[in-house]
XYZ file of C-alpha atoms in Angstrom:
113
model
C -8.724 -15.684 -12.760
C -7.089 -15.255 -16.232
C -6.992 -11.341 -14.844
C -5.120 -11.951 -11.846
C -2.951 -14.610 -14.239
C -1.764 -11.842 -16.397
C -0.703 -9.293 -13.603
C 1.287 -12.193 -12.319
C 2.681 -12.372 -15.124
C 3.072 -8.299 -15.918
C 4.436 -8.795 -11.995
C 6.615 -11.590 -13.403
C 8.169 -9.238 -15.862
C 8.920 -6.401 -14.289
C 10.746 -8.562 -11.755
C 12.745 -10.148 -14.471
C 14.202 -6.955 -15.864
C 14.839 -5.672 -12.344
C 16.878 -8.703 -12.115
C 17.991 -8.414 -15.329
C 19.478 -5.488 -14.197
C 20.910 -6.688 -10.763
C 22.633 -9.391 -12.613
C 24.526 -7.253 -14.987
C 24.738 -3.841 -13.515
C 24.540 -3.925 -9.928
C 26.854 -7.092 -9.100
C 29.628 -6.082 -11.404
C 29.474 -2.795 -10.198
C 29.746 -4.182 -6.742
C 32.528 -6.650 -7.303
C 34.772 -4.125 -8.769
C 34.147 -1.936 -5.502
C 34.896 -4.754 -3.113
C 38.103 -5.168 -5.221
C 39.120 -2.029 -4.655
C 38.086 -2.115 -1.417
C 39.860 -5.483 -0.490
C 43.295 -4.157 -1.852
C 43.487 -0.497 -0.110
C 45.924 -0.752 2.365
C 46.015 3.160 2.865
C 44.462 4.483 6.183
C 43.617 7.474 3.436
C 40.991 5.069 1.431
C 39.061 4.094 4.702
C 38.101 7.948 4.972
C 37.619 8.754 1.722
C 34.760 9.433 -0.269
C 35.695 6.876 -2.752
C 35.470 4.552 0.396
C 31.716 5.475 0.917
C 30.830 5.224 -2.472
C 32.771 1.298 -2.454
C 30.618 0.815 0.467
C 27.295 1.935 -0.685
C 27.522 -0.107 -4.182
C 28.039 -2.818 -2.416
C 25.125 -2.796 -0.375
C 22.783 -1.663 -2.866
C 23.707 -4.825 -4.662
C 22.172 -6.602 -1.591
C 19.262 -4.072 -1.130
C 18.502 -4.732 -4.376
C 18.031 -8.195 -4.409
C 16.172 -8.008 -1.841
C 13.291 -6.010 -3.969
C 13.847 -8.723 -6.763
C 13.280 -11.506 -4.231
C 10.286 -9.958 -2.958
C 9.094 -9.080 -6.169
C 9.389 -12.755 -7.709
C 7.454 -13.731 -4.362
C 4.346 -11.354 -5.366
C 4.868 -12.433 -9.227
C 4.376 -16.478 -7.793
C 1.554 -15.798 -5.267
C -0.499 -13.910 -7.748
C -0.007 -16.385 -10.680
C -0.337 -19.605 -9.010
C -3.822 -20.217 -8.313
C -4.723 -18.874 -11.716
C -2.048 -21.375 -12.952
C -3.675 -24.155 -10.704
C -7.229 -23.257 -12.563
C -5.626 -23.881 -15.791
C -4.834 -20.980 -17.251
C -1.543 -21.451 -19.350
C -0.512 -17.397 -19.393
C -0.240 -17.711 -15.612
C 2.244 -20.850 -15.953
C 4.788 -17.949 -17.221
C 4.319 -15.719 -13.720
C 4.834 -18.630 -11.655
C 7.912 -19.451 -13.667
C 9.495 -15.893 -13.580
C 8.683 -15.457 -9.855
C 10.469 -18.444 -8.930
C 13.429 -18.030 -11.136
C 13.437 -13.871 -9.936
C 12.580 -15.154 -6.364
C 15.983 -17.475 -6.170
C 18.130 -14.879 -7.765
C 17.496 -12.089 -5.546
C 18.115 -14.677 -2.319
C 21.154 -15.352 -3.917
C 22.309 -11.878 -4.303
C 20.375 -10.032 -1.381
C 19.941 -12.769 1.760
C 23.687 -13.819 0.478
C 22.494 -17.375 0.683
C 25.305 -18.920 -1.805
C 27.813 -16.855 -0.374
């Protein structure tokens, strides 16, 4: 069990810097290009390349999250029966996978939006 307890925890840490990472990469990146893309009025934009690329930041924001959210899901399942048997290490994977787990439904399943 302590085995299992520290993948979910290994699990647990990956999925925090790939949130890490959606938090302050990805979403910026992706609220600058729905700015631009909420103030082109030009029938030129909406052809565009820039256009595309607007487009496909802003849905690998969402794609993203969605890995983080499943990834905090795997970093919970794995660490919470090892937590249940009492080992403390596994008390940290059930803690990242949860916190992971809410912020990729918040960014990918646009739950708060």
């Amino acid at each position: 069990m302590k085995i299992l307890g520290i993948i979910g925890t290994i699990v647990g840490a990956i999925a925090g810097i790939l949130g890490g990472y959606l938090q302050f990469v990805l979403v910026p990146a992706a609220d600058i290009a729905e700015s631009r893309w909420r103030m082109a009025t030009s029938d030129a934009y909406f052809g565009s390349l820039e256009h595309q690329l607007d487009m496909s930041t802003m849905s690998a924001a969402t794609d993203f999250g969605v890995i983080v959210m499943g990834a905090g899901l795997l970093a919970f399942l794995l660490s919470i029966v090892p937590a249940i048997k009492k080992q403390k290490i596994a008390w940290i994977g059930v803690g990242l996978g949860v916190i992971m787990f809410f912020l990729g439904a918040a960014h990918g399943t646009h739950m708060f939006s």
